[in-house]
């Protein structure tokens, strides 16, 4: 990751004012679908864990008083995690403690 996030602003998905998003619920249908195209070289490197695959972004919104806020997120792809018994458990996207704070800052 670069020291500061670089966002692609052509991937905005605006919501109509007044939409309420409940915690831990999915986005309304058709919102937030993104596709990532990786080369065979990148897929191999990520699979072999010689490179990392990160997903990051932010949600910008105004609260009920009209005050602006930004919620940033960042997750790293991890194929497996070693368990206490030595077994390898499949994972997925995880939060990494080494993520630069600028990627997860909330206002």
PDB file of C-alpha atoms in Angstrom:
ATOM      1  CA  UNK A   1       0.000   0.000   0.000  1.00  0.00           C
ATOM      2  CA  UNK A   2       1.203   3.515  -0.671  1.00  0.00           C
ATOM      3  CA  UNK A   3       1.511   5.700   2.490  1.00  0.00           C
ATOM      4  CA  UNK A   4      -1.753   7.461   1.598  1.00  0.00           C
ATOM      5  CA  UNK A   5      -4.761   5.915  -0.138  1.00  0.00           C
ATOM      6  CA  UNK A   6      -5.365   6.744  -3.788  1.00  0.00           C
ATOM      7  CA  UNK A   7      -9.084   6.511  -4.563  1.00  0.00           C
ATOM      8  CA  UNK A   8     -10.633   6.050  -8.003  1.00  0.00           C
ATOM      9  CA  UNK A   9     -13.403   8.614  -7.999  1.00  0.00           C
ATOM     10  CA  UNK A  10     -14.983   7.135 -11.130  1.00  0.00           C
ATOM     11  CA  UNK A  11     -16.341   4.374  -8.860  1.00  0.00           C
ATOM     12  CA  UNK A  12     -18.788   6.543  -6.908  1.00  0.00           C
ATOM     13  CA  UNK A  13     -22.209   5.133  -6.123  1.00  0.00           C
ATOM     14  CA  UNK A  14     -24.419   7.935  -4.798  1.00  0.00           C
ATOM     15  CA  UNK A  15     -27.518   7.179  -2.735  1.00  0.00           C
ATOM     16  CA  UNK A  16     -30.660   9.283  -2.658  1.00  0.00           C
ATOM     17  CA  UNK A  17     -30.899  11.554   0.408  1.00  0.00           C
ATOM     18  CA  UNK A  18     -32.721   9.953   3.302  1.00  0.00           C
ATOM     19  CA  UNK A  19     -31.628   6.343   2.672  1.00  0.00           C
ATOM     20  CA  UNK A  20     -31.058   4.575   5.959  1.00  0.00           C
ATOM     21  CA  UNK A  21     -28.406   1.879   6.102  1.00  0.00           C
ATOM     22  CA  UNK A  22     -28.683  -0.468   9.060  1.00  0.00           C
ATOM     23  CA  UNK A  23     -25.484  -1.703  10.731  1.00  0.00           C
ATOM     24  CA  UNK A  24     -24.303  -5.122   9.501  1.00  0.00           C
ATOM     25  CA  UNK A  25     -26.816  -5.188   6.638  1.00  0.00           C
ATOM     26  CA  UNK A  26     -26.160  -5.349   2.899  1.00  0.00           C
ATOM     27  CA  UNK A  27     -26.397  -2.386   0.574  1.00  0.00           C
ATOM     28  CA  UNK A  28     -29.579  -1.879  -1.443  1.00  0.00           C
ATOM     29  CA  UNK A  29     -29.704  -4.071  -4.563  1.00  0.00           C
ATOM     30  CA  UNK A  30     -27.444  -2.938  -7.382  1.00  0.00           C
ATOM     31  CA  UNK A  31     -25.207  -0.767  -5.211  1.00  0.00           C
ATOM     32  CA  UNK A  32     -21.578  -1.407  -4.412  1.00  0.00           C
ATOM     33  CA  UNK A  33     -20.716  -4.054  -6.993  1.00  0.00           C
ATOM     34  CA  UNK A  34     -17.120  -3.774  -8.070  1.00  0.00           C
ATOM     35  CA  UNK A  35     -15.091  -6.016 -10.324  1.00  0.00           C
ATOM     36  CA  UNK A  36     -11.339  -6.450 -10.119  1.00  0.00           C
ATOM     37  CA  UNK A  37      -9.453  -7.888 -13.059  1.00  0.00           C
ATOM     38  CA  UNK A  38      -6.167  -9.550 -12.156  1.00  0.00           C
ATOM     39  CA  UNK A  39      -3.559 -10.946 -14.515  1.00  0.00           C
ATOM     40  CA  UNK A  40      -2.466 -14.581 -14.227  1.00  0.00           C
ATOM     41  CA  UNK A  41       0.842 -13.300 -12.839  1.00  0.00           C
ATOM     42  CA  UNK A  42      -0.916 -11.385 -10.054  1.00  0.00           C
ATOM     43  CA  UNK A  43      -3.196 -14.317  -9.241  1.00  0.00           C
ATOM     44  CA  UNK A  44      -0.184 -16.615  -8.900  1.00  0.00           C
ATOM     45  CA  UNK A  45       1.733 -14.118  -6.727  1.00  0.00           C
ATOM     46  CA  UNK A  46      -1.279 -13.566  -4.446  1.00  0.00           C
ATOM     47  CA  UNK A  47      -1.902 -17.314  -4.249  1.00  0.00           C
ATOM     48  CA  UNK A  48       1.733 -17.948  -3.315  1.00  0.00           C
ATOM     49  CA  UNK A  49       1.593 -14.977  -0.915  1.00  0.00           C
ATOM     50  CA  UNK A  50       4.580 -13.242  -2.518  1.00  0.00           C
ATOM     51  CA  UNK A  51       2.306 -10.230  -3.124  1.00  0.00           C
ATOM     52  CA  UNK A  52      -0.670  -8.912  -1.175  1.00  0.00           C
ATOM     53  CA  UNK A  53      -4.122  -8.040  -2.468  1.00  0.00           C
ATOM     54  CA  UNK A  54      -5.742  -5.124  -0.646  1.00  0.00           C
ATOM     55  CA  UNK A  55      -9.224  -3.679  -0.952  1.00  0.00           C
ATOM     56  CA  UNK A  56      -9.875  -0.221   0.421  1.00  0.00           C
ATOM     57  CA  UNK A  57     -12.392   2.561   0.086  1.00  0.00           C
ATOM     58  CA  UNK A  58     -14.585   4.937   2.004  1.00  0.00           C
ATOM     59  CA  UNK A  59     -18.175   5.828   2.669  1.00  0.00           C
ATOM     60  CA  UNK A  60     -18.875   9.539   2.684  1.00  0.00           C
ATOM     61  CA  UNK A  61     -22.137  10.673   4.258  1.00  0.00           C
ATOM     62  CA  UNK A  62     -23.928  13.449   6.121  1.00  0.00           C
ATOM     63  CA  UNK A  63     -25.522  12.733   9.481  1.00  0.00           C
ATOM     64  CA  UNK A  64     -29.044  13.806  10.455  1.00  0.00           C
ATOM     65  CA  UNK A  65     -27.676  17.279  11.342  1.00  0.00           C
ATOM     66  CA  UNK A  66     -26.120  17.636   7.897  1.00  0.00           C
ATOM     67  CA  UNK A  67     -22.551  17.245   9.209  1.00  0.00           C
ATOM     68  CA  UNK A  68     -20.203  15.451   6.757  1.00  0.00           C
ATOM     69  CA  UNK A  69     -18.400  12.253   7.775  1.00  0.00           C
ATOM     70  CA  UNK A  70     -16.112   9.747   6.131  1.00  0.00           C
ATOM     71  CA  UNK A  71     -15.730   6.089   7.110  1.00  0.00           C
ATOM     72  CA  UNK A  72     -12.593   4.505   5.629  1.00  0.00           C
ATOM     73  CA  UNK A  73     -11.905   0.773   5.402  1.00  0.00           C
ATOM     74  CA  UNK A  74      -9.062  -1.464   4.274  1.00  0.00           C
ATOM     75  CA  UNK A  75      -8.748  -5.258   4.177  1.00  0.00           C
ATOM     76  CA  UNK A  76      -6.059  -7.662   3.003  1.00  0.00           C
ATOM     77  CA  UNK A  77      -6.625 -11.034   1.313  1.00  0.00           C
ATOM     78  CA  UNK A  78      -5.314 -13.925   3.396  1.00  0.00           C
ATOM     79  CA  UNK A  79      -5.691 -17.452   2.026  1.00  0.00           C
ATOM     80  CA  UNK A  80      -5.186 -19.365   5.244  1.00  0.00           C
ATOM     81  CA  UNK A  81      -4.517 -18.799   8.928  1.00  0.00           C
ATOM     82  CA  UNK A  82      -2.732 -21.265  11.166  1.00  0.00           C
ATOM     83  CA  UNK A  83      -4.935 -22.440  14.029  1.00  0.00           C
ATOM     84  CA  UNK A  84      -3.851 -23.357  17.578  1.00  0.00           C
ATOM     85  CA  UNK A  85      -3.920 -27.052  16.633  1.00  0.00           C
ATOM     86  CA  UNK A  86      -1.639 -26.419  13.627  1.00  0.00           C
ATOM     87  CA  UNK A  87      -4.423 -26.807  11.054  1.00  0.00           C
ATOM     88  CA  UNK A  88      -4.737 -24.232   8.270  1.00  0.00           C
ATOM     89  CA  UNK A  89      -8.177 -22.598   8.141  1.00  0.00           C
ATOM     90  CA  UNK A  90      -9.370 -20.838   4.952  1.00  0.00           C
ATOM     91  CA  UNK A  91      -9.769 -17.098   5.568  1.00  0.00           C
ATOM     92  CA  UNK A  92     -10.613 -14.358   3.042  1.00  0.00           C
ATOM     93  CA  UNK A  93     -10.375 -10.604   3.541  1.00  0.00           C
ATOM     94  CA  UNK A  94      -9.043  -9.684   6.974  1.00  0.00           C
ATOM     95  CA  UNK A  95      -8.114  -6.497   8.778  1.00  0.00           C
ATOM     96  CA  UNK A  96      -4.334  -6.209   9.090  1.00  0.00           C
ATOM     97  CA  UNK A  97      -2.738  -4.507  12.115  1.00  0.00           C
ATOM     98  CA  UNK A  98      -0.012  -3.059   9.871  1.00  0.00           C
ATOM     99  CA  UNK A  99      -2.488  -1.096   7.737  1.00  0.00           C
ATOM    100  CA  UNK A 100      -1.505   2.605   7.682  1.00  0.00           C
ATOM    101  CA  UNK A 101      -3.949   4.612   9.841  1.00  0.00           C
ATOM    102  CA  UNK A 102      -4.802   6.904   6.906  1.00  0.00           C
ATOM    103  CA  UNK A 103      -6.680   3.937   5.366  1.00  0.00           C
ATOM    104  CA  UNK A 104      -8.972   3.435   8.358  1.00  0.00           C
ATOM    105  CA  UNK A 105      -9.452   6.951   9.737  1.00  0.00           C
ATOM    106  CA  UNK A 106     -13.036   7.953  10.469  1.00  0.00           C
ATOM    107  CA  UNK A 107     -14.385  11.470  10.836  1.00  0.00           C
TER     108      UNK A 107
END
